[in-house]
Coordinates of C-alpha atoms in Angstrom, one line a residue:
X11 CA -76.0 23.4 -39.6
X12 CA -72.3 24.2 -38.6
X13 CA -70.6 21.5 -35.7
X14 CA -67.4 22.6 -34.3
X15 CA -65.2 20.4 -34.6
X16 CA -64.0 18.8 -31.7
X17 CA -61.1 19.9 -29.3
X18 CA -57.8 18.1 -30.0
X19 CA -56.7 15.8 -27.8
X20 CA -53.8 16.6 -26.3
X21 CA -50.1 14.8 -27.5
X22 CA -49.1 12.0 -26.3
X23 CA -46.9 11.9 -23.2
X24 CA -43.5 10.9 -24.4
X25 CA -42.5 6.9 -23.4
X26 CA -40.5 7.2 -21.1
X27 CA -36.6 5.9 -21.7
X28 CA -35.3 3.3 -20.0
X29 CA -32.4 4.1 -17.8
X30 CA -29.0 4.1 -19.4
X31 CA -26.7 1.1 -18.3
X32 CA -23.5 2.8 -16.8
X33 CA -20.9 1.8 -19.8
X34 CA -19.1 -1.4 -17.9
X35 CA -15.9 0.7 -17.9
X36 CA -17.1 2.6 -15.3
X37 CA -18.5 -0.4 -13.4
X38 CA -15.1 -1.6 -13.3
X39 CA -13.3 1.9 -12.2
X40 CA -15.9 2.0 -9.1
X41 CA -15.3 -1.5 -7.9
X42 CA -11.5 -1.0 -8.3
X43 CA -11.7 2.4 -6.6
X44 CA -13.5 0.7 -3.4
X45 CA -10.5 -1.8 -3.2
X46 CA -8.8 1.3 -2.1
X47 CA -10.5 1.3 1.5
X48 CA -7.7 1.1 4.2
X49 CA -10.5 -0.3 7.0
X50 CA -10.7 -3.9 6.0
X51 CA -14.3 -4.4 7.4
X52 CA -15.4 -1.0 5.6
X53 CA -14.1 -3.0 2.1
X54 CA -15.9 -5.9 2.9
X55 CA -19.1 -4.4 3.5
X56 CA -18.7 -2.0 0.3
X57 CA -17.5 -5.5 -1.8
X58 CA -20.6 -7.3 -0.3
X59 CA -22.9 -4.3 -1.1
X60 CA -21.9 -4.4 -4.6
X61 CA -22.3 -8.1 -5.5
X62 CA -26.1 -6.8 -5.0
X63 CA -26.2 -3.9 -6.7
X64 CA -27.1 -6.0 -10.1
X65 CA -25.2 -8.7 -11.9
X66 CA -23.0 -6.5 -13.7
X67 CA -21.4 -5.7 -10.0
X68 CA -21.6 -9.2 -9.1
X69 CA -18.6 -10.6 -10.6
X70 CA -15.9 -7.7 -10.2
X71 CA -16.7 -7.5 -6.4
X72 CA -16.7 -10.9 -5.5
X73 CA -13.2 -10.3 -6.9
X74 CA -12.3 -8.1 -4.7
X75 CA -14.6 -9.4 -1.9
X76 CA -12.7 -12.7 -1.7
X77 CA -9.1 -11.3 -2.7
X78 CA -8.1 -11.3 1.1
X79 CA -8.6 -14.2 3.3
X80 CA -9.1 -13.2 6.8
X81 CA -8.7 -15.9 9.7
X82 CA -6.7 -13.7 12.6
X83 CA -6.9 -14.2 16.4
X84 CA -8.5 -10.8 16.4
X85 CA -10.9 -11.3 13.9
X86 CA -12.4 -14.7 15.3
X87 CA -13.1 -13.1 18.1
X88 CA -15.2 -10.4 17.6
X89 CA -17.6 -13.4 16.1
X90 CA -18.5 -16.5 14.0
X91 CA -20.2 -14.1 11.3
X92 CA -16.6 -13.0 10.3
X93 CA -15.6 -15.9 9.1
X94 CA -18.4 -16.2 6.4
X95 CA -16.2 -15.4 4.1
X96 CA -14.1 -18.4 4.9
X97 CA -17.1 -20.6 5.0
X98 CA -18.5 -19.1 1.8
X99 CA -15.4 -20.1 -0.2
X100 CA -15.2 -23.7 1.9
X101 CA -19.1 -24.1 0.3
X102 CA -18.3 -22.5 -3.2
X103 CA -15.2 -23.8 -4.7
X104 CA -15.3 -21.4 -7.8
X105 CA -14.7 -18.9 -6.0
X106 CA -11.0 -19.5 -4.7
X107 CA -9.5 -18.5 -7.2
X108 CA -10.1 -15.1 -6.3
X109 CA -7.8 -15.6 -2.9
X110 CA -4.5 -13.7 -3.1
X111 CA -4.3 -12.7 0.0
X112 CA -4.1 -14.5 3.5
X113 CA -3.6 -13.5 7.2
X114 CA -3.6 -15.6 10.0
X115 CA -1.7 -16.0 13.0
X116 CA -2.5 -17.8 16.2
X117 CA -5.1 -20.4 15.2
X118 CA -4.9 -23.1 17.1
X119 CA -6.0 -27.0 17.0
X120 CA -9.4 -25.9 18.1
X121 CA -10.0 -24.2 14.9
X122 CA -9.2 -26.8 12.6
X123 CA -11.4 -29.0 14.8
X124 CA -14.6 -26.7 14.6
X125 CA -13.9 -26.1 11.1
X126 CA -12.4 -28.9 9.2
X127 CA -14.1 -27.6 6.2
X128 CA -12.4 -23.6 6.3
X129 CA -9.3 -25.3 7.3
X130 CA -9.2 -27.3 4.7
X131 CA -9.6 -25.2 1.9
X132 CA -6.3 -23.4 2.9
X133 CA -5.5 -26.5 0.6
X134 CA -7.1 -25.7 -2.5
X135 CA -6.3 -21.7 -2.9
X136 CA -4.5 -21.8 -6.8
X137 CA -3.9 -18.1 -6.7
X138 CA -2.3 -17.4 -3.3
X139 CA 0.3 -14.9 -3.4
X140 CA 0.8 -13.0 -0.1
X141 CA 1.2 -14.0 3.3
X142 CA 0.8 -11.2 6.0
X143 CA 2.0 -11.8 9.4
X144 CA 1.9 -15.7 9.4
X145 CA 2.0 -17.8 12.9
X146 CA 4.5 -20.0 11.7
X147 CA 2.9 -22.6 13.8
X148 CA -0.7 -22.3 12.9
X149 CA -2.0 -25.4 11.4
X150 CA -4.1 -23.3 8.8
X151 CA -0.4 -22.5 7.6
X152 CA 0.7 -26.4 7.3
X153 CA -2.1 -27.1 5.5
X154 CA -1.7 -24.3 2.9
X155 CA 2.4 -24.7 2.9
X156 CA 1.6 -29.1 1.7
X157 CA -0.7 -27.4 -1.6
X158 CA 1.3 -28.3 -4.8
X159 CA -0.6 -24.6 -6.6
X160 CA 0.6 -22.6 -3.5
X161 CA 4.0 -20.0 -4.9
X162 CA 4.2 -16.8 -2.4
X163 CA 5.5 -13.8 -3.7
X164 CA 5.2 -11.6 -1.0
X165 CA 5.6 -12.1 2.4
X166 CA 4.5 -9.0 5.1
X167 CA 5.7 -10.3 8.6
X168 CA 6.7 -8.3 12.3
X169 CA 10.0 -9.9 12.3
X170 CA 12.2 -12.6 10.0
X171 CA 13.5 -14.6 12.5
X172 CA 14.7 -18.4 13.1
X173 CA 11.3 -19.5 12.6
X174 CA 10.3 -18.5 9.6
X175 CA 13.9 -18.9 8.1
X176 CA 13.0 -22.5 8.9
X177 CA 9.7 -22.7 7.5
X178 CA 11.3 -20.7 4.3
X179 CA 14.1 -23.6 3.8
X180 CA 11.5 -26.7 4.5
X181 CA 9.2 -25.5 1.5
X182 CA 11.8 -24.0 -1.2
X183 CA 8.5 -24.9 -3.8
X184 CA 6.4 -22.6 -2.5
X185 CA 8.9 -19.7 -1.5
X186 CA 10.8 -20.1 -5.0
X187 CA 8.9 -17.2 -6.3
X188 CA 9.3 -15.0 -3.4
X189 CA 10.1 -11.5 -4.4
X190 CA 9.2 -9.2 -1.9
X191 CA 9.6 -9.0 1.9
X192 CA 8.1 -6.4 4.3
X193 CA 9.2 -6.4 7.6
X194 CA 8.0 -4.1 10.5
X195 CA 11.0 -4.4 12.8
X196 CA 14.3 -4.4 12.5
X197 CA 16.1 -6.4 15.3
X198 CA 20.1 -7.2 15.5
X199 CA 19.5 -10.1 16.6
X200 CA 17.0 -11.1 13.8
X201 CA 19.6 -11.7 10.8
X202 CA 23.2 -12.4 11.3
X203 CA 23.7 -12.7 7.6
X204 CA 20.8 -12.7 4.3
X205 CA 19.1 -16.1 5.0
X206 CA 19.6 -17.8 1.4
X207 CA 15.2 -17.9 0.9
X208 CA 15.9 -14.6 1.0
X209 CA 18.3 -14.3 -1.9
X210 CA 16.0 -13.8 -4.8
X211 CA 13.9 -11.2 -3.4
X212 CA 13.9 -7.7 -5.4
X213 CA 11.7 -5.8 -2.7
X214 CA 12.7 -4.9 0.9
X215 CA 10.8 -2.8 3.0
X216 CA 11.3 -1.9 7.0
X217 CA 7.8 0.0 7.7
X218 CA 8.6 0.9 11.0
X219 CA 11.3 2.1 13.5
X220 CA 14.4 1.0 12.4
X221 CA 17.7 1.5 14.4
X222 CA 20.7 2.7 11.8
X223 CA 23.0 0.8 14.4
X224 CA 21.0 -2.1 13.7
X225 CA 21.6 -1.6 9.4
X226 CA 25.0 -0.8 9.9
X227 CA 25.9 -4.2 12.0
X228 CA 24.2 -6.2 9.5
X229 CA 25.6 -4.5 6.3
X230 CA 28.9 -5.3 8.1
X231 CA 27.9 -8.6 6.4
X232 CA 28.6 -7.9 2.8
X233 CA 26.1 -10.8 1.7
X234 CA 22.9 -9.0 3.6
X235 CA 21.1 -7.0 1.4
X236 CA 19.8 -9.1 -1.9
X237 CA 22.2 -8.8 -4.7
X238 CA 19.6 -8.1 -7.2
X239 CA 17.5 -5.7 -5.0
X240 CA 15.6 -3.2 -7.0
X241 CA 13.2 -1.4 -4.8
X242 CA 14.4 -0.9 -0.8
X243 CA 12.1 1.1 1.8
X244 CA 13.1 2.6 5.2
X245 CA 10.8 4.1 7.6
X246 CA 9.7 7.4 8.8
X247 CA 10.7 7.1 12.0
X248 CA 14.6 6.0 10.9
X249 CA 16.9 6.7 13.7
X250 CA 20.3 7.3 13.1
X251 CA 22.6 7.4 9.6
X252 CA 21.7 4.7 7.5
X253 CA 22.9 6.3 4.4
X254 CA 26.3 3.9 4.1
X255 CA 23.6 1.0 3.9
X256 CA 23.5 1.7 -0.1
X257 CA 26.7 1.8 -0.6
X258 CA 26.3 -2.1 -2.0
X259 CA 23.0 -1.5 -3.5
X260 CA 24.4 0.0 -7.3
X261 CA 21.2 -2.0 -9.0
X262 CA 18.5 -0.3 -7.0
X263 CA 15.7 1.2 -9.0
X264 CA 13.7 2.7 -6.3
X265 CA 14.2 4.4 -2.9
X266 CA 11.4 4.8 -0.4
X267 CA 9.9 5.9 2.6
X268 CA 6.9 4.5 4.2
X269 CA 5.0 4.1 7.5
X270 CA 4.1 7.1 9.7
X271 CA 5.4 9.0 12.7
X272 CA 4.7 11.4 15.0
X273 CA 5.1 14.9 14.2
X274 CA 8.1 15.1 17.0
X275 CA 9.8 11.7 15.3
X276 CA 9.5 13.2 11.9
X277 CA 11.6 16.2 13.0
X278 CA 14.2 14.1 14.6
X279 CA 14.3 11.6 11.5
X280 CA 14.5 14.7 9.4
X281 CA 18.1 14.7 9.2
X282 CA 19.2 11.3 8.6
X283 CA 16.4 11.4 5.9
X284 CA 18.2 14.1 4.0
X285 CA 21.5 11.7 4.3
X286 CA 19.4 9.0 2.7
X287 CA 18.5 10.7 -0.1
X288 CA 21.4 12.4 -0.5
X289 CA 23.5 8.8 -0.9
X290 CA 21.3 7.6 -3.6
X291 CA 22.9 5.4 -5.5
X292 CA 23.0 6.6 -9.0
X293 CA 20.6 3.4 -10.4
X294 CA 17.6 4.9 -8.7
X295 CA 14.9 6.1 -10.9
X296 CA 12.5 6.7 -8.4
X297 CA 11.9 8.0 -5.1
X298 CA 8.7 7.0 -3.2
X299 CA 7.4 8.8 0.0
X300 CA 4.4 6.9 0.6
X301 CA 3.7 8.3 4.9
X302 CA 1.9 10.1 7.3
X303 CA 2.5 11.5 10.0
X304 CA 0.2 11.2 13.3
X305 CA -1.1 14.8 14.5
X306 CA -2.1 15.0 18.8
X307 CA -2.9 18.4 18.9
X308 CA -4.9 19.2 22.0
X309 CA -6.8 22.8 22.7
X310 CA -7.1 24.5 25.6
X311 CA -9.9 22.3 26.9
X312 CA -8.2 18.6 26.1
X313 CA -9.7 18.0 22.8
X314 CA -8.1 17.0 19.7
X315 CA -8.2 19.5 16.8
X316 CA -8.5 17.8 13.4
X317 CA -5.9 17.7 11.1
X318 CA -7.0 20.3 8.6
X319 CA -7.1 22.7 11.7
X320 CA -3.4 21.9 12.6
X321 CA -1.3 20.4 9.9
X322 CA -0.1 23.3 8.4
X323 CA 1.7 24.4 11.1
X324 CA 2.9 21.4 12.4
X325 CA 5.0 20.7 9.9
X326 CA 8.5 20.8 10.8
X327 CA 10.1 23.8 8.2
X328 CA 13.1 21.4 7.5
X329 CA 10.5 19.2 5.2
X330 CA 11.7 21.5 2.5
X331 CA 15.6 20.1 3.1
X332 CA 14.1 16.5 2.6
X333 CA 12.4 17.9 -1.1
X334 CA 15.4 19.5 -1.5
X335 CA 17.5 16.3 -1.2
X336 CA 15.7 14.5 -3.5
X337 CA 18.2 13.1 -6.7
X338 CA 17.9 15.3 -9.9
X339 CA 18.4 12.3 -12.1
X340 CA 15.1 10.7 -11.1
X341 CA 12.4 9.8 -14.0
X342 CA 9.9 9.2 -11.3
X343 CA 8.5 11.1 -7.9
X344 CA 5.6 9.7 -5.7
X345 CA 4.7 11.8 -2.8
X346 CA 1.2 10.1 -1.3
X347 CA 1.9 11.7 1.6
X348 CA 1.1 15.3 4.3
X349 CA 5.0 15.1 5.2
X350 CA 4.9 18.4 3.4
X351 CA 3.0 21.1 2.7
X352 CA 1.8 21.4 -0.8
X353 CA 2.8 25.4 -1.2
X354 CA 6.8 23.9 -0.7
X355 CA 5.9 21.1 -3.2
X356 CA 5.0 23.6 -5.7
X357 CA 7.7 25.8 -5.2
X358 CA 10.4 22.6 -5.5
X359 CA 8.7 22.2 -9.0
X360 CA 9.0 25.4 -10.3
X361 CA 12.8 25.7 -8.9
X362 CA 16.0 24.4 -10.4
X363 CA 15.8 21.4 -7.5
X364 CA 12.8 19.8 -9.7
X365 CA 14.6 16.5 -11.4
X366 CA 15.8 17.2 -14.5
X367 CA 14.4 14.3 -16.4
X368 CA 10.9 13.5 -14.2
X369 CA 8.7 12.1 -16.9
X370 CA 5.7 11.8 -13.9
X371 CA 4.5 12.5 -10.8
X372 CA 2.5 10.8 -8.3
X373 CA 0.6 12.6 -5.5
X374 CA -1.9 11.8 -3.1
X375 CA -3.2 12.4 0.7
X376 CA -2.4 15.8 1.4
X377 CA -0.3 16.5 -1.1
X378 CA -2.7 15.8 -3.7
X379 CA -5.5 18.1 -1.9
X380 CA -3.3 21.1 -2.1
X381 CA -1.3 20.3 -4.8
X382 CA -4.7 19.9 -7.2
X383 CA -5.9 23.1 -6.5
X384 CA -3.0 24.6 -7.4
X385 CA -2.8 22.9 -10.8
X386 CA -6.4 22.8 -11.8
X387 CA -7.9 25.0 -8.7
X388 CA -10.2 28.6 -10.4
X389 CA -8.4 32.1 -9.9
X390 CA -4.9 30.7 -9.1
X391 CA -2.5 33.5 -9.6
X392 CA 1.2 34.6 -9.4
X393 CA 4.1 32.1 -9.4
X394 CA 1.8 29.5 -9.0
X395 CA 0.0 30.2 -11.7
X396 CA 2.6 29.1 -14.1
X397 CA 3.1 25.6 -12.6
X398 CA 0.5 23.3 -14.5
X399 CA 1.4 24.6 -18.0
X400 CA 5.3 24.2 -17.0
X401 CA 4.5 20.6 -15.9
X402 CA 2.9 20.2 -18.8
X403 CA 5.5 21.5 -21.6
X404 CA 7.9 19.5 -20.3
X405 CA 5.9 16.6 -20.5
X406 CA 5.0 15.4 -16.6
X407 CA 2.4 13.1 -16.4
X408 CA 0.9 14.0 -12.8
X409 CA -1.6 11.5 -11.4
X410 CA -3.5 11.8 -8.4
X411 CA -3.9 8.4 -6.4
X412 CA -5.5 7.4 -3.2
X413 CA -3.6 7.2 -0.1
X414 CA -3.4 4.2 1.5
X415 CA -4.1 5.6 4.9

């Protein structure tokens, strides 16, 4: 008697693979990318997201989490729960380290006296490096200016006045190591010659309006600017000629132009920008225009249009004379900026007013939206066309880079 033979059973389902770990490279190029995030509570919350994610996170964001200490006027009071940061590093010492970063301005007594244990861990921060817009009066300050670890490097401030020239002198130990100063304002009657804890610094930026008048009077003094300055910024909004201002300033290695303006006070600045570029001194390797301008563009019923709607034709046709100006001899160009519109940028690369001997170029914001398309953008034709593979025979690194804004 004949049996069939019974059915196969069907294959076995395939086990299924374990997910594959993201290679720790690219653990580390995320986190670093969120350290990008101009809205400091927006980082914070990204950071703080991450040290959950898994314990491969955990260690690169509390990095960056903790970088920046916090401790404003404004910030206490939108709440106790923003100063968890401060009491998480006053509860876990191993975690200073990580502080670079601190801003804090009017504090007063009070503080100190509801919170001996933040204030006093402004003593035990190894790592500090930056100061941003100091009360020079704060007690959280004293207490961080007695630490025998504490060196600033750079110090971000609204004005260097009397004050802080003060506090500068009475702590020579921590400023020694000062290299870079950023001021926001430019008064006359702020400087009436270099203070001398100012000699050493090799970075000075004004980020915003600054009066040429102002320059001028002060470069009258022939000790003002640092002797061995390398890297000086002026503003968007710069009013008036401050080109004679490098006359002194033969061992500068990089020119720049930050902040932002209006779309009216970049017109009007437009000119005197030129003149700036146009007296760099030959030591200048490269030019930096890291700004942006602001865009109020109404429509017929009151409301705003956004910047993608307007920008292109707000801006001012003499941008071209400021990429025009810009030195042949440089090595290096940054433009993270929508001061100009990408179409001009190409066509200044493919002219005879590209430098001579740029060996790379950094774009970003606006720049870098239109500029990439043109580079590595599908069915780009004519003159444009020829740009990328020009950039590339002559050996221009082009990097793309968030803007800061």
């Amino acid at each position: 008697m004949q049996h069939d033979s019974p059915p196969a059973s069907p294959p076995a389902a395939p086990t299924p693979r374990p997910p594959r770990r993201l290679p720790d490279e690219l653990v580390l190029l995320i986190v670093e990318w969120c350290a990008y995030f101009e809205n400091d509570d927006e980082r914070k919350r990204t950071f703080a997201a991450l040290c959950l994610v898994s314990r491969r996170y955990e260690p690169a964001a509390e990095r960056h989490l903790y970088s920046r200490l916090t401790l404003t006027s404004e910030v206490l009071d939108k709440g106790a729960t923003v100063t968890s940061a401060a009491q998480t590093l006053a509860r876990r010492p191993e975690l200073r380290q990580h502080v670079k970063s601190a801003a804090f301005d009017e504090i007063g007594p009070s503080f100190v006296e509801e919170h001996p244990s933040v204030a006093a861990l402004f003593l035990l921060l190894p790592n500090i490096e930056e100061l941003v817009k100091p009360y020079w009066d704060s007690p959280a300050l004293a207490c961080m200016l007695t630490s025998a670890q504490a060196r600033i490097r750079r110090l971000v401030v609204d004005r260097f006045d009397i004050d802080a020239d003060m506090v500068l002198e009475a702590h020579p130990q921590v400023f020694s190591a000062l290299r870079e100063l950023r001021v926001e304002r430019l008064d006359e009657a702020a400087w009436y010659e270099l203070p001398r804890s100012l000699r050493c610094i090799k970075t000075l930026a004004f980020e915003h309006t600054v009066h040429a008048d102002n320059i001028m009077w002060l470069d009258q003094n022939e000790t003002f600017f640092p002797p061995d300055l390398k890297t000086l910024s002026f503003p968007l909004r710069l009013v008036g000629d401050a080109s004679s201002a490098l006359d002194d300033c033969q061992q500068l290695r990089q020119l720049g132009v930050v902040g932002e303006a209006s779309v009216s006070e970049y017109a009007a600045a437009l000119p005197q920008l030129v003149k700036l570029l146009d007296a760099t001194p030959p030591s200048v390797l490269s030019i930096s225009i890291d700004a942006r301008l602001r865009i109020y563009a109404p429509d017929s019923e009151g409301r705003v249009a956004t910047e993608q709607d307007v920008l292109p034709v707000l801006i001012p046709s003499a941008s071209t004379n400021l990429l025009g100006a810009i030195p042949l001899d440089i090595e290096h160009l940054s433009l993270v900026t929508d001061c100009f519109r990408a179409v001009d940028v190409a066509i200044c690369l493919l002219s005879t007013r590209r430098p001579r001997a740029l060996k790379t170029l950094r774009i970003g914001g606006d720049v870098a939206r239109g500029l990439g398309w043109i580079l590595y953008g599908e069915g780009v034709t004519g003159r444009y066309a020829a740009l990328r593979g020009q950039l590339e025979r002559d050996g221009v690194v082009v990097t793309s880079v968030p803007s800061r804004w």
